[in-house]
Amino acid sequence: MDALLVRLIILLPLAGAILTGLVPLFMPGLRKNESLISTIGTLAVAVPFGMVVYLFLTFDGNAFVATFYTWMAAGDLSVDFAYRIDQLSLIMGLVVLGVGTLIHVYSIGYMHGDDGFWKFFSYLNLFIFAMLNLILADNLVVLFLGWEGVGLCSFLLIGFWYTDLKNSAAANKAFIVNRIGDFAFLLAMFLLFRELGGLDFDTLLNGVDTLSSTTVTMAVLLLFLAATGKSAQIPLFVWLPDAMAGPTPVSALIHAATMVTSGLYLLARMSDMVLAAPGVMVLIAIVGALTALVAATIAITQTDIKRVLAYSTVSQLGFMFMAVGVGAFFVAIFHVVTHAFFKALLFLGSGSVIHGMHEVEHDLEHEGHDTSSFDAQDMRTMGNLKAYMPATHITFLIATLAIAGIPLLSGFFSKDEILFMAFQAGYNGMPVAYAVWAVGILTALLTAVYMTRAYVLTFRGEERWPEAPSIAPHESPLSMTLPLWTLAILAIVGGYIGLPGVIADGDWNWIHHYLAQDYGGPVADLADSAGFSLPLALKWLLIAIGGGVAILGVSLAWVAYDREGLAFDDRLRERLGPLYGVWEVKYRLDEVYDAALVNPIRDIMGQGFAKADASVVDGVVNGAARGAAAFGRVLGRIQTGVIQRYAVMMVLGVVIVMALILFV
Amino acid sequence: MIQQVLFLFLAVVAIGSALGAVLARSPINSALWMVVNLIAVAGLYITLNALFIGVLQVLVYAGAIMVPILFVIMLLNLGSMPAPSEIQWKHVVAFILGVALLTQLAFVLAIGLDALPEMSVSEEAVAASSAREIGKMLFTRYVLPFEIIAILLLAATIGAVMFAKRKFA
Amino acid sequence: MELTVNWYLALSAILFSIGVMGVLFRSNAIVILLSVELMLNAVNVSIIALAQMMADSTGHILVFFVLAVAAAEAAIGLSLVIALFRTKPTVDVNEFNLLKH
Amino acid sequence: MDLSQAYDAMLGDLAGAFPLVLLAVAGLVIVVWDAFRNNDPLLPYIAGGALAIGLVFEGSQLASEQTTLFYGNIRAGGFAAFINMVLLGGTLLSVVLSVPYLRQIKHAYGEVYALMLFATVGMMALATGNSLIMLFVGLETMSVCLYILVGLVRKDEGSIESAFKYFVLGAFATGFFLYGIALLYGATGTVYLHEMQSGFAQSGATTMFWAGVGLLLVGFFFKVSAVPFHMWTPDAYQGAPTTLTGYMSTTSKAAAFTALILVLYYALPPERWTTVLAVVAVLTMVAGNVLALAQDNVKRMLAYSSIAHGGYILVGLAAGTAAGYSGALYYLLIYSIMNIGAFGVIALLEWDGKIGREQTMESLSGIGTQRPFLGLAMAVFMFSLIGFPPFGGFFGKVAVFGPAIDAGLTWLAVIGLLASVASAGYYLRVVYVFSFKSADERPAEAPATGTGFNVPFSSLAVLSLCVVLLVVVGFIPGLRDVTTHYFIDMAVAAGTL
């Protein structure tokens, strides 16, 4: 029964993708039938969600594996198509399918009238299918299939509105940057397979003790590199902000709630192995903290509402990596859950706003205005939207307060737990963790500031678009606001699954008990953290600091931006001087990559570069590709078309081959 | 003794005519030098007591292959190529590579052949190289490659007709 | 000095190298064809010498096949030269560089 | 040996080598038929029918024990059945794709199908041959037929030029190959692959043996277009009719690689050549990918990409283990499907024989939105060529890189993986230009691209089949294992068969 359910959970989204994708491809008449397509597409996710809820409720604490079939059994390698149901995969399944269902519903309204409506639902279903493969897999191979599958869907969806050249460039950039991470993943798999002779999680995690510390370190390092690609950490985070070119529901589902957290999931799944590589964990903590800070500072300066949210996502992912770095895997997953709620809510809210602003743009065009410079995502043209979009306003406010960490909302509990764990790790003899904690506190303050800024600039103050208020946006349809309200409720109460340790000695931290290994779950726990060695007063103090900076940040920013509006940005720029400038240009990371990697290649390769197609991929990836292409053109000169040159090359080859075989 | 003298004579002729074929300005001269070379090599086969192959060499190579080549040269009315005005770098590279290859082959011969016995064409060898023995082998042991060679020749004929015919339908 | 199989093999190597040089140096398509034939011919000398040394008729069979292949290649090569000559009245291979880079 | 007895035994052998015989006879029938009824539209059906029957026959032999026929000259059953299926299947798909294409470019000669069958006979002889004589004859039969097919569009000077280049360099390479055979024959006293190791041990002519191996490898490197013996490849691929480019880029490479595997596995002691193969593999992967990145012409780009894929396969061979060889065979299967499909799509976007030679990537902008099916199929082929899961290409790459790492060649596999990451640059560009650009962005000076000709049902079916195969091939249970048990016992390989 349960095995059958697992099959259905996996296969229904695939069936949905085929029905909404391939059938309309060959029967163009169906493409415009939005109600049919959206019904199929949404049910293909909603029904599996119900099944996961059932599995979750009837789960008896014993992990079980549903094997579809043995896929290859070549030599030592035996790989099954097997899916694992345990605490971790159930939690992830609930989040992915739950948020996924809501976003499908939301998309019905958001994508209404788009030519690619059917394609969009097909891609979304395909994404859910791949994501389920990723989180339910029982071995690294199937997980990797899902891992690449979500990358593919991400590529397709970022480039969805492909008539816009920039979108395609962003899609390519995301794809190619991620290939670097995937490549590390493959190497880790090969390495582990060679050492352990199997790739299913039981073999891997039971075999950790038999591995040499070098091997473990290498493997964890490679897995971490893979995670930095998918979860957008330094140095591979440059793709995520650009990925916002896709439709907003995609940003919410893939680039905030689910796909980008798969790096965290991977590390949590392999937590026993990660714990065996303490050196790498320090690196993870540092990278996480740096990413969180860097992204938060950039977010303060952005004016595009989706880019603010994108950098905020990068920053929050940094928090999660901090948790992993100090060995608190379950907290990372906890933050994944709460973050999925409020960040999806924020994106959907911004989508609702953009939807409304497009309406404004349309009306302006109707009135004969020149709208070529009008940007529906620019917060500088918004303001006072609370008057026009009440539901969006309230839900966005809730999400803002939640992500800022205002006490008793979901973000507070999970973020506080991360900071607490970091501090405790320092207390338990990991000096760098204190620094991580300090950076975390600073970042929390910045988070409160930039999110409040985004909220105030968008919803408060006065209208800044032309012809206001005679032309005004309207509230989005029910199919869009319903998911907003649902997520808002979750963003409020979601944190109560993990109450802090000061309450009832940690007994009420349900998610800790559910996931962590000491309690039967699959996620490892640092052995000494179970003792909660910190004095009680210190614990309360830490909570107070965490809540305090959030309240401080929100109130400061609220007062400042409510009073001065956009002008406060300029005051900040003056006050902070060059620092603000650095943030504004995003630390010039794209340019640094250019200077470090691209330009030298270009200089060496000389001419031919300028002719290269400028539109394929921009930034780093583009540059590297163009550099290689230029190199190719140089190599290509050997290909003169004259037979005798070819023959000379061949004889050169003969001489080399003979020399190698005779004298080496 | 007579064998050595004969070998040396034929070898000198073969190398000389090969150089002539490669170096001659006019393609006609090249082809004629080539014929000399092929006949000298046929002579070498005979010094090895490989009579059947020697005869075949003259018949097939010198006869069936060289004649069409001469035909084509005359058909296209090809004159001499102009002498190269200056030495091009590609010629230098080509020469160096050719010498390198020859050196490697010489190395192989110098080092590698110690293990091989000295030349003495036995009665067995004479028997093994007879037309009778070769024919028997061709039609039993190597009948499959023999049949495939037939296909190869058919394909080559089709191709030659296809390329050379003025209008092919 | 005894006449050994090495003499034949050395001669074969020299002829082979001359053939290679011919392909590399001469730009006349027909001479290139001749040089390739020279290479095959040179290898035949080796094969026959080795076969006679071992009193094995396999080598003769091999040479028989090489002769057939050489004939086929000559036919294809010549017809290609004729076809090329029709597109452009020259046999200088340097002139044929439409496809490159 | 009594001749009549010999002929009695041969009758049984003929039945064992049934597909080879059938193709040869079908080819002869086509030639004769064509002489009486010129370019009869029935001719491709004869070819297709023979190929299909051969395919079914080999399928039935897949599980049988490997044997040799014709006095040990050729293999049948097991291993041979697998590779013959790849060759026959690839040829069959190419024939089906070629029929409408050749008609469109007005070169639908009956002889083409006879030549394709003859070439396939040569390939099968090459891929399953067990003696150097068989390898040589098979290689030459295949090559001669391919020279002719490349130059099929005679009125286009590019086509005839590419055939001439291919021919001259091919004949040149044959010289080296043959020299290698001669030296090996001298050093071991035999031409049979399975006797070579013991023959080598007896004679002790080490240098001569290894020199022979080196020259033999050169011949193979040329045929599989490994760098630096690849120079003919882009020119020949570009000038050939597009569906036939797909044919020669897959089946001929598969045959040559298989023969190389047989030689390495049965005839050579596993030392020395690892370095050579590894070095050549690196050169091939790097140069192939880098050159492809710089290409604007679609066909040329695919030609360089196929060079790079040869490099990946060489990585598996360099491992020198049973897993590496079987991985290489598996890769050949998947590679054939991908490339036939990709060239098939390109072929359907042409409307005369010359356009393929000149068609640039940009001139095909937005073609994927105008022809959604072709766009989708091309995207699948490109992603598979990148080696992106869940498409077949990924499993192929795992099958060759994994054994290399197991054999201690981690650096080689890393270079291979990096190279395939880089390859995403140009494959994605095709996807991007086809589907993400609009037709208005086609450069004005580009040759006017129509939307190609109307796609006949047969071509659609073949492309769909390729797409479906690529999506499911990695997931067919047991398929990967088929090739592995051919190489189980490395130790007894020599001398026994």
PDB file of C-alpha atoms in Angstrom, chain A residues 590-600:
ATOM      1  CA  ASP A 590      30.857  39.981 -11.809  1.00  0.00           C
ATOM      2  CA  GLU A 591      33.593  42.395 -12.751  1.00  0.00           C
ATOM      3  CA  VAL A 592      36.115  40.661 -10.519  1.00  0.00           C
ATOM      4  CA  TYR A 593      35.335  37.390 -12.201  1.00  0.00           C
ATOM      5  CA  ASP A 594      35.742  39.128 -15.493  1.00  0.00           C
ATOM      6  CA  ALA A 595      39.059  40.598 -14.502  1.00  0.00           C
ATOM      7  CA  ALA A 596      40.415  37.440 -12.924  1.00  0.00           C
ATOM      8  CA  LEU A 597      39.290  34.901 -15.444  1.00  0.00           C
ATOM      9  CA  VAL A 598      37.908  36.443 -18.533  1.00  0.00           C
ATOM     10  CA  ASN A 599      40.126  39.336 -19.447  1.00  0.00           C
ATOM     11  CA  PRO A 600      43.430  37.489 -19.196  1.00  0.00           C
TER      12      PRO A 600
END
